[in-house]
Amino acid sequence: MKYLSEYRDLTLVTELVEDIKAITTKSWTIMEVCGGQTHSLVKNGLLEMLPNEITMVHGPGCPVCVTPISIIDEAIMLSKKSEVILCSFGDMLRVPGSDKSLLEAKSEGADVRMVYSPLDAVRLAKDNPDREVVFFAVGFETTAPANALSVIQANKSRLKNYSILASHVLVPPAMEAILSDPETTVNAFLAAGHVCAIMGIDEYYPIAEKYKVPIVVTGFEPVDLLQGIYMTVKQLEVGESKVENQYARVVQREGNLLAKDVIDKVFEVSDRDWRGIGTIPSSGWEVSNRFQQYNARKKFHLQPIEVKENQNCMAGEIMKGKKKPFDCPLFGKACNPEHPQGAPMVSSEGSCAAYYHYSNSNNMVAENN
Amino acid sequence: MKSDFKLSIQLNCPLPKLDFDIITLGHGSGGLLTHRLLESGVFKILENPILNEQHDGALLNFSGRVAFSTDSYVISPIFFPGGNIGELAVNGSINDVSMCGAMPQYLSLAFIIEEGLPMEEFWEVLLGIKKASEEAGVPIVTGDTKVVERGKGDKIFINTSGIGSVHPKANINIARIKVGDKILINAPIAQHGVSILSVRQGLEFETTVTSDTRPLHRIVKKLFDECGEDIHFLRDPTRGGVATVMSEVAKQGKLGIELVQKQIPIDEQVEGACEMLGLDPLYVANEGVFISIVSPHVADRVLKILKQNFNMASIIGEVTEAHPGQVILQSKIGGRRVVNMLPGEQLPRIC
């Protein structure tokens, strides 16, 4: 199949693994930023194929995971209003807030609907003029264009009963937060391919320059990931810190100009809380003043909610790459996908959940570490 | 949406002339309306000597060991590419009985209908039931019809039970699975789940994938006729898919299981759809697929028998001494990973 089987080719994979082994002389710690990359590394059993010198650590790039409990609580609060239809992507539904998840709120009678696109939520608003439709707009730069487009569509149709609860987060500020931590062990990044498909790669040059780290924009298939790792190690071994693009079949340097334009129209940069990490300045998007009638926070006069995380949870250190899921005393015991105590156990793309799902008691996925 | 798949059944059973075009609460009251619905519809369509008795229950003769199984069907939408809820309900119970090593002989059938269901749709479901029951040669011998208020159901729910004598050569038990046993599958995975998703509201996508709903009792009988006690275990991986069934077997039997991904048959379109939706096909539902765990010396024979009906049948793995309680999948690119049960329903991912 085009774009599928080619990037899962056994011969290519074997060759790339050999190439990586051949150039690796020192120990390196590489962070893959995106949860989709973590998922693919673990699901395809790639971690155990890598040489022992290479440690992959898993970044904060799982949008479901980093959505703070307080925002989930806001969504649940909204869903309980009798006039509200709360729409959300599927994997956000199961994530527990401080008391319950949206799925549980649904079973208690809240009108919570799973949609596959924010434009479906706009359609729901059109079809239900006597109800308030709120779309839970979660995600990195990848989901922002469609969410922004839904606001523009609603505005065009003069819909007064549609709004979004935005919880958008941005990748580059999170990478900087990780690198500026004096205890960081990260030597290089595989940047998130699909985020770059939207935003382009220009944002990464100053980061590579300032922190002297190689950044390789990388895809999600086994061949992509191994090639990305190869390109990264090659730079590390000779002391380079360049931005390179492994995922050139999808990512252009300037990104997707149309998508960026829609984002610029609807959103403005704001500070954002990251579950497990804390507040990172200028690391998110909020609905801009121009479209504030579509901002659910303003429309329903939501006040910030303070929520405490489990103190024993190592989510922050795991997402910054300082610890592995198996290092956490809660992992697989008090914390599992049914009862996640922290962000990375929440979605299948979170690093703890990926380890939990695809590993055994002998820590098989982490044999190389 | 349903109309695309309706009237796929070419049977000479036109909708009877009735003075109602939707199902109402009265049709489940047990009174005159119920009587008319049953007389002009259900009994006539599904007729057979035992059902014709119209008793409170069916009187049946059995000797020896009997397998008995029940299942409820609440699928939405009720019409989908390749079938409808009625066919699913008949084939489902036939297959559950078959997986016990028995030959299904009789079925029960109970409807819970939501008030307002168009008579035409009920008729279509009924024809699906007739078609599946006739094709399988397993009659429906007793049943029930209830109607609930609008909003208290989802069009129609169906419960079926199946019963049948255990094959004289069958001895199916998880405890009989041994290290070295081979694991076989008859047909490509994830077809049913993907066909349902392709017509689910909000997700409609174009595909020619159809549900794999089908009865499996004949092929199962052939396996027992020829390989008897060397068939140690059978299971149809419906909800939760192949991964869940294999995980259950490994955990219950404290057995190690090795699967080889490239041996697991999957249709290219189904694989593409799963990629697009962010689903792992190993966890997607099947309706006409079954897994056999057999003695290694009959594995090739079993494969040959399966191949007579299913050209994509395959040996997908084996039972190992290593890692008891766990399923390890050898990925297409040579990596290895654990296959666990899902904590809940597989939900499409954000990105």
XYZ file of C-alpha atoms in Angstrom:
720
model
C 0.000 0.000 0.000
C 1.325 3.412 -0.898
C 2.775 5.286 2.083
C 2.172 2.372 4.412
C 3.972 -0.821 3.513
C 7.040 1.012 2.134
C 7.709 2.521 5.529
C 7.331 -0.799 7.313
C 9.720 -2.697 5.097
C 11.675 -5.352 6.964
C 14.812 -5.023 4.804
C 14.931 -1.249 5.137
C 14.340 -1.476 8.881
C 17.121 -4.026 9.300
C 19.533 -1.931 7.241
C 18.740 1.220 9.201
C 19.240 -0.554 12.527
C 22.634 -1.766 11.284
C 23.504 1.758 10.089
C 22.627 3.213 13.494
C 24.738 0.583 15.255
C 27.641 1.299 12.935
C 27.831 5.025 13.707
C 27.053 4.938 17.429
C 30.143 5.204 19.632
C 28.817 7.054 22.690
C 25.684 7.067 24.831
C 22.961 9.415 23.655
C 19.543 10.348 24.993
C 17.058 11.308 22.319
C 13.550 12.560 22.997
C 10.756 11.853 20.547
C 8.405 14.737 21.107
C 5.133 13.341 19.821
C 2.963 10.697 21.481
C 2.293 9.153 18.082
C 6.021 8.508 17.735
C 6.191 6.946 21.210
C 3.259 4.738 20.309
C 4.887 3.608 17.074
C 8.284 2.934 18.702
C 6.678 0.741 21.321
C 4.009 -0.876 19.155
C 6.497 -1.954 16.507
C 9.033 -3.188 19.008
C 11.658 -0.704 17.748
C 13.119 0.141 21.164
C 14.637 -3.269 21.642
C 16.236 -3.150 18.187
C 18.293 -0.042 18.990
C 21.880 -0.280 20.297
C 22.235 -0.085 24.085
C 23.949 3.295 23.859
C 20.792 4.967 22.612
C 18.106 5.841 25.122
C 14.815 7.084 23.792
C 12.862 9.260 26.209
C 9.301 10.174 25.598
C 8.237 13.758 25.306
C 5.112 15.635 26.308
C 3.468 15.389 22.885
C 0.230 13.709 23.837
C -2.522 16.341 23.817
C -4.925 14.266 25.876
C -2.259 13.676 28.502
C -1.205 17.269 28.995
C -4.718 18.691 29.225
C -4.972 19.839 32.849
C -7.550 18.252 35.148
C -9.004 21.710 35.753
C -9.998 22.040 32.082
C -11.546 18.562 32.077
C -13.501 19.653 35.140
C -14.646 22.730 33.218
C -15.830 20.522 30.355
C -17.699 18.246 32.752
C -19.260 21.258 34.461
C -20.455 22.558 31.094
C -21.781 19.150 30.058
C -24.027 19.135 33.107
C -25.887 22.242 32.003
C -29.205 21.111 30.586
C -28.923 23.345 27.507
C -25.416 22.148 26.585
C -24.384 19.451 24.120
C -20.706 18.860 24.879
C -18.783 17.468 21.891
C -15.362 15.945 22.127
C -12.889 13.725 20.320
C -13.108 10.102 21.431
C -9.994 9.675 23.519
C -10.725 12.751 25.636
C -13.928 11.167 26.938
C -12.299 8.604 29.175
C -9.834 10.962 30.831
C -10.716 11.414 34.488
C -11.109 14.897 35.897
C -10.806 15.415 39.627
C -14.042 13.526 40.225
C -15.136 11.788 37.034
C -14.645 11.558 33.269
C -16.880 12.894 30.520
C -18.002 9.313 29.825
C -19.124 9.006 33.433
C -20.874 12.369 33.222
C -22.629 11.021 30.133
C -23.827 7.928 31.966
C -25.235 10.252 34.630
C -27.309 12.010 31.999
C -25.079 14.733 30.537
C -25.429 15.164 26.773
C -21.883 14.299 25.715
C -21.267 13.362 22.086
C -18.187 11.911 20.439
C -17.438 13.613 17.135
C -14.751 12.968 14.578
C -14.416 16.561 13.433
C -15.240 19.940 14.976
C -17.268 20.618 11.831
C -19.654 17.862 12.969
C -20.152 19.901 16.136
C -20.990 22.980 14.036
C -23.564 20.878 12.176
C -25.025 19.779 15.507
C -25.366 23.439 16.483
C -27.221 24.142 13.242
C -29.523 21.161 13.808
C -30.221 22.058 17.446
C -30.894 25.814 17.531
C -32.429 25.581 21.010
C -29.291 23.992 22.508
C -25.782 25.302 23.192
C -23.137 23.203 21.444
C -19.669 23.344 23.006
C -16.710 21.669 21.320
C -13.862 20.611 23.586
C -10.994 21.882 21.408
C -7.982 19.952 22.602
C -4.706 19.390 20.819
C -1.371 20.612 19.577
C -0.827 22.663 16.444
C -2.168 19.717 14.415
C -5.808 19.989 15.469
C -5.868 23.785 15.693
C -6.655 24.524 12.009
C -9.835 22.414 12.011
C -10.905 23.835 15.364
C -10.289 27.374 14.113
C -12.172 26.587 10.935
C -15.191 25.487 12.973
C -15.321 28.948 14.565
C -15.064 30.606 11.162
C -17.830 28.369 9.803
C -20.063 29.076 12.781
C -19.434 32.786 12.317
C -20.250 32.599 8.603
C -23.510 30.812 9.376
C -24.213 33.394 12.109
C -24.603 30.615 14.662
C -25.074 31.971 18.144
C -25.223 28.596 19.881
C -21.712 27.302 19.118
C -18.561 27.792 21.155
C -15.279 26.031 21.849
C -13.522 25.253 25.100
C -9.957 25.671 23.861
C -7.067 23.802 25.410
C -4.482 24.173 22.704
C -0.829 23.624 23.470
C 2.285 24.438 21.457
C 5.331 22.240 20.957
C 8.319 24.642 20.767
C 7.748 26.290 24.194
C 7.490 22.816 25.764
C 10.794 21.786 24.162
C 12.394 24.930 25.562
C 10.959 24.225 29.006
C 12.556 20.771 28.900
C 15.925 22.059 27.660
C 16.121 24.914 30.138
C 15.742 22.493 33.059
C 19.310 22.222 34.447
C 18.802 18.511 35.133
C 17.757 17.655 31.607
C 19.435 14.628 30.043
C 18.088 15.184 26.535
C 20.813 15.431 23.869
C 18.586 15.703 20.805
C 14.996 15.768 19.584
C 12.925 13.978 17.024
C 10.492 16.821 16.336
C 6.813 15.977 15.799
C 6.264 15.491 12.061
C 2.619 16.438 11.868
C 2.991 19.541 14.006
C 5.667 20.673 11.551
C 3.411 19.842 8.610
C 1.184 22.670 9.866
C 3.707 25.092 11.357
C 6.791 24.469 9.240
C 10.254 24.135 10.740
C 11.488 27.702 11.169
C 10.587 27.793 14.875
C 13.182 25.129 15.594
C 16.313 26.875 14.296
C 16.631 29.247 17.289
C 16.112 26.333 19.708
C 18.790 24.172 18.044
C 21.133 27.158 18.027
C 20.506 28.301 21.616
C 20.657 24.894 23.302
C 23.077 23.226 20.855
C 20.837 20.248 20.205
C 20.153 18.471 16.915
C 16.463 18.583 15.973
C 15.275 16.195 13.285
C 11.694 16.548 12.078
C 10.549 12.929 11.942
C 7.555 10.889 10.786
C 5.748 8.051 12.505
C 6.373 4.832 10.635
C 9.189 2.450 11.636
C 11.411 3.502 8.725
C 10.760 7.194 9.474
C 11.662 6.821 13.123
C 14.817 4.808 12.494
C 15.940 7.219 9.804
C 15.242 10.144 12.155
C 17.281 8.457 14.882
C 20.081 7.756 12.397
C 20.197 11.409 11.289
C 20.191 12.555 14.922
C 22.976 10.212 16.024
C 25.041 11.191 13.007
C 24.903 14.837 14.135
C 25.531 13.983 17.791
C 28.581 11.887 16.992
C 30.282 14.806 15.194
C 29.029 17.488 17.571
C 26.587 19.185 15.210
C 23.282 20.777 16.180
C 21.300 21.369 13.015
C 17.632 21.275 12.155
C 16.987 18.553 9.583
C 13.833 17.266 7.949
C 13.427 13.499 7.695
C 9.681 13.790 6.955
C 10.104 15.762 3.726
C 7.296 13.892 1.992
C 4.856 15.672 4.305
C 6.646 18.637 5.886
C 7.605 21.782 3.993
C 9.841 24.394 5.541
C 7.107 27.057 5.603
C 4.394 24.636 6.773
C 0.815 24.856 5.587
C 0.175 28.530 4.918
C -3.600 28.191 4.626
C -3.799 26.369 7.949
C -1.549 28.924 9.642
C -3.701 31.721 8.302
C -6.878 30.211 9.794
C -5.123 29.716 13.132
C -3.893 33.336 13.144
C -7.413 34.573 12.522
C -9.053 32.713 15.368
C -6.440 32.139 18.057
C -3.964 34.204 20.018
C -0.985 32.972 22.022
C -1.569 32.608 25.767
C 0.063 31.047 28.822
C -1.076 27.475 29.358
C -1.052 24.936 32.168
C 0.366 21.560 31.181
C -0.741 18.585 33.201
C 2.287 17.161 34.969
C 4.558 20.052 33.974
C 2.880 23.237 35.168
C 2.394 26.622 33.546
C 4.568 27.348 30.519
C 4.472 30.968 29.326
C 3.139 31.586 25.806
C 2.644 27.860 25.266
C -0.963 27.720 24.133
C -3.691 29.257 22.057
C -6.877 30.854 23.264
C -9.757 32.165 21.164
C -8.900 35.724 20.168
C -10.977 38.736 21.226
C -12.337 39.083 17.727
C -14.154 35.754 18.094
C -14.821 35.878 21.811
C -18.509 35.074 21.397
C -17.257 31.589 20.408
C -15.118 31.219 23.508
C -16.992 28.944 25.926
C -14.983 30.317 28.871
C -16.353 33.801 28.230
C -19.812 32.692 27.154
C -20.430 30.634 30.299
C -18.345 32.873 32.603
C -16.083 30.001 33.694
C -13.772 30.720 36.620
C -10.368 28.993 36.882
C -10.558 25.833 39.002
C -7.643 24.774 41.255
C -6.940 21.043 41.276
C -4.149 19.083 42.973
C -2.345 16.184 41.270
C -1.281 12.997 43.052
C 1.978 13.968 44.779
C 3.586 10.546 44.204
C 3.048 10.673 40.460
C 6.234 11.173 38.421
C 4.429 12.437 35.330
C 6.372 15.692 35.141
C 9.754 13.997 35.329
C 8.663 11.333 32.863
C 7.401 13.890 30.358
C 10.575 15.904 30.698
C 12.557 12.738 30.011
C 14.210 12.559 33.424
C 12.515 9.307 34.442
C 11.064 6.261 32.741
C 7.549 4.983 33.441
C 8.994 1.907 35.188
C 10.799 4.205 37.653
C 7.508 5.441 39.083
C 6.318 3.629 42.224
C 2.692 4.007 41.122
C 3.214 2.521 37.628
C 1.040 -0.526 37.008
C -0.110 -0.534 40.629
C -2.155 2.436 41.834
C -1.801 3.893 38.346
C -3.114 2.065 35.284
C -5.177 3.040 32.215
C -8.414 2.389 34.092
C -7.375 4.570 37.028
C -4.685 6.915 35.741
C -3.004 8.961 38.447
C -1.117 11.141 36.037
C -1.086 12.527 32.550
C 1.016 9.991 30.605
C -1.173 7.042 31.678
C -4.286 8.718 30.356
C -4.259 8.261 26.602
C -2.867 5.378 24.578
C -0.289 7.868 23.270
C 0.961 8.787 26.720
C 4.304 7.186 27.459
C 3.126 5.409 30.629
C 0.059 4.001 28.869
C 2.150 2.897 25.893
C 4.530 1.094 28.249
C 1.649 -0.386 30.194
C -0.162 -1.542 27.103
C 2.719 -3.023 25.191
C 5.028 -4.244 27.897
C 5.168 -7.068 30.371
C 6.299 -7.427 33.933
C 9.868 -7.940 32.735
C 9.851 -4.419 31.298
C 10.307 -5.852 27.839
C 9.892 -2.609 25.941
C 12.754 -1.091 27.863
C 15.267 -3.906 27.553
C 17.829 -1.595 26.012
C 17.791 0.869 28.872
C -28.248 5.570 5.537
C -29.962 2.263 6.093
C -31.734 2.492 2.765
C -28.428 1.865 1.008
C -28.301 -1.578 2.468
C -31.958 -2.387 2.733
C -33.681 -4.858 0.532
C -30.392 -6.517 -0.117
C -32.195 -9.729 0.594
C -33.962 -11.018 -2.465
C -36.580 -13.228 -0.920
C -40.131 -13.499 -2.118
C -41.573 -12.202 1.098
C -43.321 -8.936 0.439
C -44.327 -6.883 3.436
C -47.765 -8.185 4.504
C -50.670 -5.800 4.172
C -51.210 -4.576 7.693
C -53.172 -1.630 8.980
C -50.112 -0.257 10.747
C -46.829 0.992 9.326
C -44.896 1.419 12.557
C -44.484 -0.744 15.631
C -46.491 0.631 18.565
C -46.617 -0.248 22.264
C -49.709 -2.322 21.499
C -47.631 -4.768 19.464
C -45.917 -5.872 22.629
C -49.019 -5.919 24.803
C -49.832 -9.568 24.204
C -53.245 -8.592 22.876
C -54.771 -8.409 19.444
C -52.017 -6.319 17.865
C -49.328 -8.713 19.091
C -51.334 -11.575 17.710
C -51.663 -9.923 14.313
C -47.985 -9.052 14.138
C -47.003 -12.617 14.975
C -49.620 -14.329 12.814
C -49.097 -12.307 9.688
C -45.398 -11.753 10.184
C -43.088 -13.601 12.496
C -44.651 -17.064 12.548
C -45.305 -17.092 8.837
C -41.807 -16.017 7.901
C -39.972 -18.275 10.312
C -42.334 -21.224 10.179
C -41.190 -24.741 11.041
C -42.986 -27.660 12.722
C -41.796 -26.839 16.231
C -42.514 -23.093 16.025
C -45.883 -23.804 14.421
C -46.992 -25.445 17.673
C -47.059 -21.894 19.131
C -46.446 -23.206 22.601
C -44.954 -21.224 25.471
C -41.712 -23.052 24.790
C -40.254 -25.591 22.383
C -40.213 -29.301 23.198
C -36.964 -30.846 22.022
C -35.240 -34.221 22.173
C -31.589 -34.525 23.105
C -29.362 -37.275 24.336
C -25.832 -36.888 25.639
C -23.910 -33.650 26.130
C -25.525 -30.448 24.983
C -24.084 -26.953 24.495
C -26.297 -23.972 25.219
C -25.399 -20.315 24.660
C -27.120 -16.927 24.646
C -26.213 -13.494 23.342
C -27.877 -10.103 22.893
C -27.454 -7.825 19.894
C -27.707 -4.057 20.281
C -25.737 -2.956 17.244
C -26.158 0.522 15.760
C -26.864 1.089 12.924
C -29.090 -1.973 12.509
C -28.409 -2.131 8.755
C -24.814 -2.210 7.588
C -22.850 -3.326 4.533
C -23.092 -7.078 4.375
C -26.009 -7.667 6.700
C -28.340 -6.505 9.411
C -28.871 -7.048 13.120
C -31.113 -10.067 12.407
C -28.488 -12.044 10.503
C -25.936 -11.109 13.120
C -28.156 -12.415 15.931
C -28.723 -15.768 14.202
C -25.114 -16.325 13.126
C -23.802 -15.115 16.468
C -25.531 -17.757 18.562
C -24.843 -20.453 15.966
C -21.157 -19.606 16.234
C -21.145 -19.474 20.036
C -22.560 -22.998 20.185
C -20.116 -24.153 17.501
C -17.143 -22.823 19.492
C -18.160 -25.211 22.292
C -17.606 -28.089 19.867
C -21.335 -28.598 19.365
C -23.585 -28.566 16.328
C -26.285 -25.899 16.794
C -29.725 -27.413 16.207
C -32.253 -24.903 17.505
C -32.443 -21.186 18.227
C -34.630 -18.978 20.368
C -35.312 -15.401 19.307
C -36.492 -12.442 21.388
C -37.104 -8.893 20.197
C -37.113 -5.735 22.260
C -38.440 -3.141 19.846
C -38.526 0.595 20.366
C -41.929 2.072 19.690
C -42.013 3.796 16.309
C -39.773 1.356 14.409
C -41.048 1.378 10.815
C -42.735 -1.921 9.975
C -40.673 -2.010 6.796
C -37.439 -2.059 8.805
C -38.754 -4.719 11.150
C -39.671 -6.757 8.111
C -36.201 -6.383 6.673
C -34.666 -7.578 9.934
C -37.050 -10.524 9.981
C -36.057 -11.461 6.452
C -32.421 -11.289 7.514
C -33.219 -13.725 10.312
C -35.053 -16.056 7.933
C -32.206 -15.981 5.423
C -29.528 -16.670 8.030
C -31.546 -19.392 9.746
C -32.320 -21.151 6.447
C -28.792 -20.900 5.143
C -27.464 -22.376 8.355
C -30.228 -24.983 8.550
C -30.908 -24.063 12.174
C -34.585 -23.293 12.863
C -35.974 -20.782 15.318
C -38.229 -22.731 17.629
C -39.331 -20.287 20.305
C -39.360 -16.558 20.841
C -40.766 -13.413 22.361
C -41.619 -9.855 21.324
C -41.679 -6.825 23.606
C -42.104 -3.169 22.736
C -40.663 -0.336 24.855
C -41.542 3.364 24.773
C -39.814 5.614 22.305
C -36.474 6.755 23.723
C -36.124 3.654 25.927
C -34.385 1.568 23.289
C -32.431 1.999 20.075
C -34.752 0.776 17.297
C -34.460 -2.921 18.005
C -32.535 -5.203 20.330
C -32.426 -8.938 19.680
C -31.537 -11.810 21.961
C -30.917 -15.270 20.587
C -29.965 -18.506 22.285
C -28.619 -21.562 20.559
C -28.605 -25.179 21.629
C -27.131 -28.310 20.124
C -25.481 -31.647 20.793
C -21.748 -31.737 21.306
C -19.888 -33.397 18.413
C -18.984 -36.966 19.463
C -15.294 -36.355 18.752
C -15.121 -32.879 20.309
C -13.303 -32.171 23.532
C -12.864 -28.415 23.799
C -11.240 -27.155 26.942
C -8.705 -24.470 27.672
C -6.909 -26.963 29.952
C -6.185 -29.157 26.926
C -4.033 -26.504 25.241
C -0.387 -27.625 25.309
C 2.985 -26.019 24.695
C 3.771 -26.420 20.995
C 0.117 -26.244 19.884
C -0.469 -24.234 16.711
C -2.883 -21.331 16.473
C -4.912 -20.954 13.278
C -7.339 -18.390 11.939
C -9.854 -18.983 9.149
C -10.351 -15.541 7.607
C -9.108 -11.931 7.504
C -9.634 -9.873 10.626
C -11.469 -6.634 11.504
C -13.953 -6.666 8.606
C -17.092 -6.461 10.707
C -15.894 -3.621 12.910
C -14.707 -1.552 9.960
C -17.932 -2.126 7.988
C -19.958 -0.873 10.980
C -17.739 2.177 11.472
C -18.030 3.029 7.774
C -21.765 3.693 8.188
C -21.794 5.076 11.710
C -23.181 8.586 11.936
C -20.522 11.252 11.694
C -17.920 8.890 10.326
C -19.310 7.707 7.006
C -16.454 6.842 4.673
C -16.490 5.123 1.345
C -15.457 1.518 1.347
C -16.496 -1.744 -0.167
C -15.736 -3.590 3.066
C -18.687 -5.702 4.165
C -19.366 -7.436 7.454
C -18.070 -10.989 7.653
C -21.161 -12.271 9.491
C -21.535 -15.964 8.644
C -22.291 -19.266 10.344
C -19.232 -21.325 11.205
C -20.824 -24.594 12.345
C -20.247 -26.511 9.120
C -16.530 -25.812 8.927
C -16.228 -26.565 12.647
C -17.999 -29.900 12.122
C -15.551 -30.753 9.344
C -12.636 -30.033 11.674
C -14.022 -32.376 14.338
C -14.941 -35.067 11.811
C -11.363 -35.157 10.580
C -9.223 -34.087 13.517
C -11.420 -34.793 16.569
C -9.667 -34.428 19.897
C -6.618 -32.831 18.306
C -8.678 -29.643 18.172
C -7.998 -28.391 21.686
C -9.715 -25.045 21.708
C -11.940 -22.808 19.569
C -13.037 -19.208 20.064
C -14.628 -16.583 17.834
C -13.004 -13.191 18.406
C -16.041 -10.934 18.186
C -15.942 -7.864 20.463
C -12.395 -6.996 21.472
C -10.995 -8.806 18.423
C -8.181 -11.315 18.132
C -5.977 -9.520 20.671
C -8.526 -9.748 23.467
C -9.326 -13.417 22.861
C -5.667 -14.367 22.745
C -4.975 -12.390 25.919
C -7.868 -14.115 27.684
C -6.603 -17.537 26.641
C -3.060 -16.752 27.775
C -4.230 -15.460 31.146
C -6.861 -18.107 31.862
C -4.698 -20.997 30.715
C -1.438 -19.520 32.104
C 0.016 -20.126 28.653
C 2.539 -18.227 26.601
C 1.337 -17.246 23.152
C 3.458 -16.054 20.225
C 1.722 -14.458 17.266
C 3.362 -13.536 13.978
C 1.848 -10.340 12.642
C 2.636 -10.967 8.994
C 0.743 -14.276 9.153
C -2.457 -12.626 10.391
C -4.624 -12.093 7.316
C -6.109 -8.639 6.807
C -7.740 -7.019 3.821
C -5.839 -4.021 2.460
C -8.884 -1.727 2.649
C -9.582 -2.777 6.220
C -5.984 -2.115 7.155
C -6.128 1.315 5.509
C -9.358 2.230 7.306
C -7.878 1.197 10.650
C -4.801 3.338 9.985
C -7.012 6.299 9.163
C -9.133 5.886 12.282
C -6.206 5.193 14.580
C -7.484 1.724 15.476
C -5.431 -1.420 15.948
C -7.130 -4.092 13.788
C -6.142 -6.737 16.328
C -8.769 -5.214 18.638
C -11.489 -4.662 16.039
C -14.590 -6.894 16.063
C -15.127 -9.899 13.809
C -18.263 -11.971 13.210
C -17.187 -14.767 10.896
C -13.716 -15.423 12.203
C -12.610 -18.180 14.532
C -9.364 -19.186 16.111
C -8.424 -22.846 16.533
C -5.682 -24.075 18.809
C -4.638 -27.552 17.691
C -1.998 -30.264 18.148
C 1.035 -29.409 16.013
C 0.810 -32.666 14.046
C -2.652 -31.796 12.677
C -1.943 -28.097 12.016
C -1.310 -28.552 8.303
C -4.387 -30.738 7.938
C -6.533 -28.186 9.754
C -5.110 -25.463 7.520
C -5.961 -27.515 4.433
C -9.543 -28.000 5.625
C -9.929 -24.302 6.418
C -8.482 -23.371 3.025
C -11.210 -25.342 1.242
C -13.638 -22.625 2.358
C -11.394 -19.719 3.303
C -8.484 -18.968 1.022
C -6.808 -16.615 3.489
C -6.766 -19.105 6.384
C -3.410 -19.115 8.123
C -1.308 -20.457 10.959
C -0.783 -17.303 12.998
C 1.223 -18.477 15.957
C 1.888 -21.062 18.608
C 1.706 -21.800 22.299
C 5.042 -21.416 24.070
C 6.595 -22.360 27.365
C 8.088 -18.886 27.671
C 6.176 -15.906 29.113
C 3.136 -17.780 30.530
C 0.055 -15.567 30.782
C 1.279 -13.300 28.011
C 0.787 -12.826 24.296
C 3.818 -11.586 22.358
C 3.408 -10.343 18.826
C 6.298 -10.478 16.426
C 5.761 -7.315 14.392
C 6.082 -7.200 10.615
C 9.431 -5.486 10.938
C 10.841 -8.046 13.349
C 10.240 -6.212 16.639
C 8.379 -7.830 19.507
C 5.673 -6.420 21.708
C 3.164 -7.548 24.287
C -0.505 -7.758 23.317
C -2.708 -6.844 26.261
C -6.418 -6.461 26.817
C -7.848 -3.000 26.299
C -9.056 -1.164 29.394
C -12.241 -0.118 27.576
C -13.651 0.470 24.160
C -11.079 1.399 21.516
C -11.647 5.099 20.896
C -10.465 7.017 17.857
C -7.445 9.162 18.696
C -7.238 12.933 18.452
C -4.389 13.017 15.965
